[in-house]
Amino acid sequence: MPSPAERPPLIALVGPTGVGKTALSIRLAQRIGAEIISADSRLFYRGLDIGTDKPSPAVRRAVPHHLVDFLEPDETYSLAEFQAAVIRISGEIRARGRLPLLAGGSGQYVRAIVEGWRIPEQPPDERLRAALFALADTAGAEAVHRWLAVLDPEAAARIDFRNARRSIRALEVVLRTGRSFSRQSRRAEPRFRTLLLGLIRSRTELYERIDRRIDSMLAAGLVAEIAGLLDRGYSPELPAFSAIGYMEAARHLRGEIDRDEMAAIMKKRSRTLVRRQANWFKAEDPDIHWIEMDAGALDRAESLVGRFLAHDDTV
């Protein structure tokens, strides 16, 4: 494993949902000659565009994006597959003389790269997995998560209780190996020399931006988007549809909630997500360079990247 100074550089842009990561990552990539690797698992799926605030095809032509629109909604993608893809893609980007810029809101995905996690390589047990999915179908995702919390509290604390797929994967590893998933996911030596840039806004401003974005998504046709996916035969219970907005839109289409209630639930879930994301990237973390999202944010980010690439020890 190379020394820290010899590791290839990686820029990672993090921050809560609605803070402005997408817009700033695009502008920063243009300035520093970077290509963007998405660490937002919601952007992996084709057809989930409005509810994920996915960058448009025109933007992706102007600034190359990777790990966007490469899965169908019913396909799965593990953390280990993501980690391997980032390692491969970042090498290809550097071979083109450009910088890899990892951007997204999935804290687990970013930490797995930045900290060099060892991802358990337990092969899938299809019978056990089917039984666990059947349990989730009958008793709910929360029941699976509660079971995981008993067997591996640390892993459960890192996984959203609504995400049955991740809870099931962790349970599968625990039940097959007799060892906790969390202990098998400990960090190794990182592969990259990483500059972590964190974007922040006041909580009040962030909530206002989230509310406006959800109103815009609904006006842009979010309900029609999920209706089209359901018409194509995709189940609303798929992990891909756990993204905020899709589950609520499906409930609205079934007549369970009206449009105003749908919007209110989306906004409430988004606030909860902001608080949960803060657990992955804490304000007091000395490895994160926090940037207030004001008129000078882009200039400060570019300056930090320049110093980082110059091996400035003050960064």
mmCIF file of C-alpha atoms in Angstrom, residues 23-235:
data_model
loop_
_atom_site.group_PDB
_atom_site.id
_atom_site.type_symbol
_atom_site.label_atom_id
_atom_site.label_comp_id
_atom_site.label_asym_id
_atom_site.label_seq_id
_atom_site.Cartn_x
_atom_site.Cartn_y
_atom_site.Cartn_z
ATOM 1 C CA ALA A 23 -24.608 22.824 -8.608
ATOM 2 C CA LEU A 24 -21.312 23.470 -6.861
ATOM 3 C CA SER A 25 -19.794 20.133 -7.922
ATOM 4 C CA ILE A 26 -20.502 20.951 -11.581
ATOM 5 C CA ARG A 27 -18.972 24.421 -11.368
ATOM 6 C CA LEU A 28 -15.994 23.172 -9.377
ATOM 7 C CA ALA A 29 -15.379 20.326 -11.831
ATOM 8 C CA GLN A 30 -15.292 22.821 -14.692
ATOM 9 C CA ARG A 31 -12.731 24.950 -12.880
ATOM 10 C CA ILE A 32 -10.353 22.216 -11.751
ATOM 11 C CA GLY A 33 -10.642 19.829 -14.712
ATOM 12 C CA ALA A 34 -12.526 17.092 -12.883
ATOM 13 C CA GLU A 35 -15.024 14.375 -13.723
ATOM 14 C CA ILE A 36 -17.789 13.650 -11.228
ATOM 15 C CA ILE A 37 -18.373 10.237 -9.665
ATOM 16 C CA SER A 38 -21.776 10.073 -8.030
ATOM 17 C CA ALA A 39 -21.916 8.761 -4.470
ATOM 18 C CA ASP A 40 -25.671 9.308 -4.361
ATOM 19 C CA SER A 41 -27.254 5.866 -4.615
ATOM 20 C CA ARG A 42 -30.544 7.392 -5.810
ATOM 21 C CA LEU A 43 -28.874 8.579 -9.022
ATOM 22 C CA PHE A 44 -27.841 5.059 -10.008
ATOM 23 C CA TYR A 45 -31.309 4.234 -11.354
ATOM 24 C CA ARG A 46 -32.688 4.980 -14.793
ATOM 25 C CA GLY A 47 -36.101 6.638 -14.830
ATOM 26 C CA LEU A 48 -35.790 8.139 -11.348
ATOM 27 C CA ASP A 49 -35.052 11.672 -12.504
ATOM 28 C CA ILE A 50 -37.349 14.289 -11.003
ATOM 29 C CA GLY A 51 -37.455 12.898 -7.471
ATOM 30 C CA THR A 52 -33.675 12.523 -7.320
ATOM 31 C CA ASP A 53 -32.962 15.954 -8.829
ATOM 32 C CA LYS A 54 -30.730 14.169 -11.313
ATOM 33 C CA PRO A 55 -28.412 16.376 -13.419
ATOM 34 C CA SER A 56 -29.826 16.766 -16.920
ATOM 35 C CA PRO A 57 -28.299 15.010 -19.947
ATOM 36 C CA ALA A 58 -27.036 18.404 -21.151
ATOM 37 C CA VAL A 59 -25.187 18.982 -17.877
ATOM 38 C CA ARG A 60 -23.743 15.464 -18.010
ATOM 39 C CA ARG A 61 -22.473 16.117 -21.519
ATOM 40 C CA ALA A 62 -20.786 19.328 -20.371
ATOM 41 C CA VAL A 63 -19.203 17.696 -17.302
ATOM 42 C CA PRO A 64 -18.687 13.911 -17.412
ATOM 43 C CA HIS A 65 -20.622 12.065 -14.692
ATOM 44 C CA HIS A 66 -20.065 8.457 -13.651
ATOM 45 C CA LEU A 67 -22.343 6.015 -11.809
ATOM 46 C CA VAL A 68 -25.479 7.810 -12.993
ATOM 47 C CA ASP A 69 -28.299 6.084 -14.912
ATOM 48 C CA PHE A 70 -26.687 2.652 -15.130
ATOM 49 C CA LEU A 71 -29.175 0.458 -13.241
ATOM 50 C CA GLU A 72 -32.784 -0.473 -13.807
ATOM 51 C CA PRO A 73 -35.029 0.210 -10.782
ATOM 52 C CA ASP A 74 -35.263 -3.496 -9.936
ATOM 53 C CA GLU A 75 -31.508 -4.121 -10.053
ATOM 54 C CA THR A 76 -29.371 -4.224 -6.915
ATOM 55 C CA TYR A 77 -25.909 -2.769 -6.361
ATOM 56 C CA SER A 78 -23.829 -3.536 -3.310
ATOM 57 C CA LEU A 79 -21.485 -1.288 -1.401
ATOM 58 C CA ALA A 80 -18.616 -3.569 -2.410
ATOM 59 C CA GLU A 81 -19.536 -3.151 -6.100
ATOM 60 C CA PHE A 82 -19.675 0.619 -5.640
ATOM 61 C CA GLN A 83 -16.263 0.674 -3.954
ATOM 62 C CA ALA A 84 -14.686 -1.378 -6.742
ATOM 63 C CA ALA A 85 -16.284 0.838 -9.395
ATOM 64 C CA VAL A 86 -14.977 4.041 -7.816
ATOM 65 C CA ILE A 87 -11.444 2.624 -7.665
ATOM 66 C CA ARG A 88 -11.623 1.621 -11.335
ATOM 67 C CA ILE A 89 -13.284 4.797 -12.601
ATOM 68 C CA SER A 90 -11.003 7.139 -10.677
ATOM 69 C CA GLY A 91 -7.991 5.434 -12.283
ATOM 70 C CA GLU A 92 -9.520 5.923 -15.740
ATOM 71 C CA ILE A 93 -10.162 9.594 -14.970
ATOM 72 C CA ARG A 94 -6.580 10.153 -13.840
ATOM 73 C CA ALA A 95 -5.329 8.397 -16.985
ATOM 74 C CA ARG A 96 -7.114 11.118 -18.958
ATOM 75 C CA GLY A 97 -5.196 13.749 -17.012
ATOM 76 C CA ARG A 98 -8.221 14.811 -15.011
ATOM 77 C CA LEU A 99 -9.262 14.708 -11.353
ATOM 78 C CA PRO A 100 -11.909 12.429 -9.816
ATOM 79 C CA LEU A 101 -14.523 14.366 -7.840
ATOM 80 C CA LEU A 102 -16.718 12.182 -5.618
ATOM 81 C CA ALA A 103 -20.007 13.936 -4.870
ATOM 82 C CA GLY A 104 -23.196 12.867 -3.188
ATOM 83 C CA GLY A 105 -25.235 12.540 -0.066
ATOM 84 C CA SER A 106 -24.901 8.835 0.746
ATOM 85 C CA GLY A 107 -22.627 9.035 3.776
ATOM 86 C CA GLN A 108 -21.974 5.306 3.935
ATOM 87 C CA TYR A 109 -20.812 5.272 0.318
ATOM 88 C CA VAL A 110 -18.457 8.230 0.772
ATOM 89 C CA ARG A 111 -16.994 6.885 4.019
ATOM 90 C CA ALA A 112 -16.406 3.471 2.439
ATOM 91 C CA ILE A 113 -14.152 5.158 -0.131
ATOM 92 C CA VAL A 114 -12.484 7.798 2.012
ATOM 93 C CA GLU A 115 -11.723 5.440 4.903
ATOM 94 C CA GLY A 116 -10.912 2.388 2.804
ATOM 95 C CA TRP A 117 -13.502 0.078 4.354
ATOM 96 C CA ARG A 118 -13.087 -3.655 4.038
ATOM 97 C CA ILE A 119 -16.450 -4.759 2.704
ATOM 98 C CA PRO A 120 -17.436 -8.320 3.710
ATOM 99 C CA GLU A 121 -17.080 -10.625 0.722
ATOM 100 C CA GLN A 122 -19.635 -13.126 1.926
ATOM 101 C CA PRO A 123 -21.239 -14.750 -1.147
ATOM 102 C CA PRO A 124 -25.021 -14.443 -1.268
ATOM 103 C CA ASP A 125 -27.163 -17.182 0.219
ATOM 104 C CA GLU A 126 -30.213 -17.054 -2.033
ATOM 105 C CA ARG A 127 -32.430 -19.185 0.224
ATOM 106 C CA LEU A 128 -31.620 -17.159 3.315
ATOM 107 C CA ARG A 129 -31.989 -13.912 1.416
ATOM 108 C CA ALA A 130 -35.389 -14.980 0.052
ATOM 109 C CA ALA A 131 -36.541 -15.851 3.570
ATOM 110 C CA LEU A 132 -35.415 -12.470 4.889
ATOM 111 C CA PHE A 133 -37.161 -10.624 2.062
ATOM 112 C CA ALA A 134 -40.311 -12.635 2.797
ATOM 113 C CA LEU A 135 -40.057 -11.509 6.416
ATOM 114 C CA ALA A 136 -39.726 -7.893 5.281
ATOM 115 C CA ASP A 137 -42.773 -8.304 3.031
ATOM 116 C CA THR A 138 -44.953 -9.727 5.803
ATOM 117 C CA ALA A 139 -43.670 -7.975 8.934
ATOM 118 C CA GLY A 140 -42.193 -4.834 7.378
ATOM 119 C CA ALA A 141 -38.701 -3.402 6.946
ATOM 120 C CA GLU A 142 -38.712 -2.208 10.570
ATOM 121 C CA ALA A 143 -39.006 -5.782 11.841
ATOM 122 C CA VAL A 144 -35.908 -6.812 9.875
ATOM 123 C CA HIS A 145 -34.065 -3.764 11.170
ATOM 124 C CA ARG A 146 -35.051 -4.548 14.774
ATOM 125 C CA TRP A 147 -33.637 -8.063 14.386
ATOM 126 C CA LEU A 148 -30.406 -6.606 13.051
ATOM 127 C CA ALA A 149 -30.299 -4.167 15.991
ATOM 128 C CA VAL A 150 -30.340 -7.128 18.386
ATOM 129 C CA LEU A 151 -27.561 -9.014 16.574
ATOM 130 C CA ASP A 152 -25.428 -6.064 15.432
ATOM 131 C CA PRO A 153 -26.426 -2.720 17.004
ATOM 132 C CA GLU A 154 -23.563 -0.856 15.331
ATOM 133 C CA ALA A 155 -24.588 -1.948 11.849
ATOM 134 C CA ALA A 156 -28.240 -1.151 12.589
ATOM 135 C CA ALA A 157 -27.306 2.364 13.714
ATOM 136 C CA ARG A 158 -25.712 2.967 10.315
ATOM 137 C CA ILE A 159 -28.631 1.689 8.243
ATOM 138 C CA ASP A 160 -31.921 3.495 7.664
ATOM 139 C CA PHE A 161 -34.670 1.292 9.119
ATOM 140 C CA ARG A 162 -36.684 1.749 5.904
ATOM 141 C CA ASN A 163 -33.929 0.258 3.746
ATOM 142 C CA ALA A 164 -34.818 -3.418 3.942
ATOM 143 C CA ARG A 165 -32.213 -4.398 1.352
ATOM 144 C CA ARG A 166 -29.267 -3.111 3.402
ATOM 145 C CA SER A 167 -30.650 -4.524 6.646
ATOM 146 C CA ILE A 168 -31.084 -7.889 4.949
ATOM 147 C CA ARG A 169 -27.557 -7.861 3.540
ATOM 148 C CA ALA A 170 -26.099 -7.141 6.993
ATOM 149 C CA LEU A 171 -28.272 -9.829 8.591
ATOM 150 C CA GLU A 172 -27.263 -12.298 5.919
ATOM 151 C CA VAL A 173 -23.574 -11.777 6.725
ATOM 152 C CA VAL A 174 -24.187 -12.063 10.488
ATOM 153 C CA LEU A 175 -26.268 -15.230 10.183
ATOM 154 C CA ARG A 176 -23.905 -16.906 7.696
ATOM 155 C CA THR A 177 -20.638 -16.097 9.475
ATOM 156 C CA GLY A 178 -21.644 -15.749 13.126
ATOM 157 C CA ARG A 179 -19.723 -12.465 13.232
ATOM 158 C CA SER A 180 -21.078 -8.920 13.183
ATOM 159 C CA PHE A 181 -21.332 -7.163 9.847
ATOM 160 C CA SER A 182 -19.949 -3.964 11.382
ATOM 161 C CA ARG A 183 -16.735 -5.640 12.580
ATOM 162 C CA GLN A 184 -16.170 -7.150 9.159
ATOM 163 C CA SER A 185 -16.602 -3.678 7.616
ATOM 164 C CA ARG A 186 -13.787 -2.017 9.521
ATOM 165 C CA ARG A 187 -11.574 0.394 7.678
ATOM 166 C CA ALA A 188 -8.300 -0.627 6.032
ATOM 167 C CA GLU A 189 -5.638 1.651 4.596
ATOM 168 C CA PRO A 190 -7.337 4.216 2.322
ATOM 169 C CA ARG A 191 -6.476 3.948 -1.366
ATOM 170 C CA PHE A 192 -6.740 7.690 -1.926
ATOM 171 C CA ARG A 193 -5.306 10.904 -0.564
ATOM 172 C CA THR A 194 -8.619 12.661 -0.096
ATOM 173 C CA LEU A 195 -9.643 16.269 0.294
ATOM 174 C CA LEU A 196 -13.020 16.323 2.041
ATOM 175 C CA LEU A 197 -15.022 19.468 1.318
ATOM 176 C CA GLY A 198 -18.220 19.892 3.343
ATOM 177 C CA LEU A 199 -20.962 22.320 2.325
ATOM 178 C CA ILE A 200 -23.114 23.971 4.987
ATOM 179 C CA ARG A 201 -26.073 26.317 5.291
ATOM 180 C CA SER A 202 -28.113 27.355 8.292
ATOM 181 C CA ARG A 203 -30.738 24.779 9.178
ATOM 182 C CA THR A 204 -33.501 27.348 8.541
ATOM 183 C CA GLU A 205 -32.218 28.129 5.052
ATOM 184 C CA LEU A 206 -31.723 24.447 4.321
ATOM 185 C CA TYR A 207 -35.306 23.582 5.258
ATOM 186 C CA GLU A 208 -36.621 26.447 3.120
ATOM 187 C CA ARG A 209 -34.613 25.212 0.131
ATOM 188 C CA ILE A 210 -35.866 21.657 0.663
ATOM 189 C CA ASP A 211 -39.491 22.833 0.772
ATOM 190 C CA ARG A 212 -39.067 24.790 -2.460
ATOM 191 C CA ARG A 213 -37.349 21.870 -4.166
ATOM 192 C CA ILE A 214 -40.130 19.455 -3.241
ATOM 193 C CA ASP A 215 -42.761 21.885 -4.508
ATOM 194 C CA SER A 216 -40.770 22.182 -7.753
ATOM 195 C CA MET A 217 -40.488 18.398 -8.107
ATOM 196 C CA LEU A 218 -44.229 17.977 -7.742
ATOM 197 C CA ALA A 219 -44.864 20.771 -10.237
ATOM 198 C CA ALA A 220 -42.415 19.150 -12.662
ATOM 199 C CA GLY A 221 -44.365 15.872 -12.700
ATOM 200 C CA LEU A 222 -42.993 13.630 -9.967
ATOM 201 C CA VAL A 223 -46.320 11.807 -9.598
ATOM 202 C CA ALA A 224 -46.445 11.129 -13.334
ATOM 203 C CA GLU A 225 -42.864 9.838 -13.192
ATOM 204 C CA ILE A 226 -43.661 7.230 -10.552
ATOM 205 C CA ALA A 227 -46.931 6.372 -12.332
ATOM 206 C CA GLY A 228 -44.950 5.611 -15.473
ATOM 207 C CA LEU A 229 -42.552 3.361 -13.553
ATOM 208 C CA LEU A 230 -45.425 1.496 -11.914
ATOM 209 C CA ASP A 231 -47.107 1.091 -15.323
ATOM 210 C CA ARG A 232 -43.903 -0.581 -16.536
ATOM 211 C CA GLY A 233 -44.371 -3.219 -13.846
ATOM 212 C CA TYR A 234 -41.936 -2.028 -11.199
ATOM 213 C CA SER A 235 -43.053 -2.645 -7.619
#
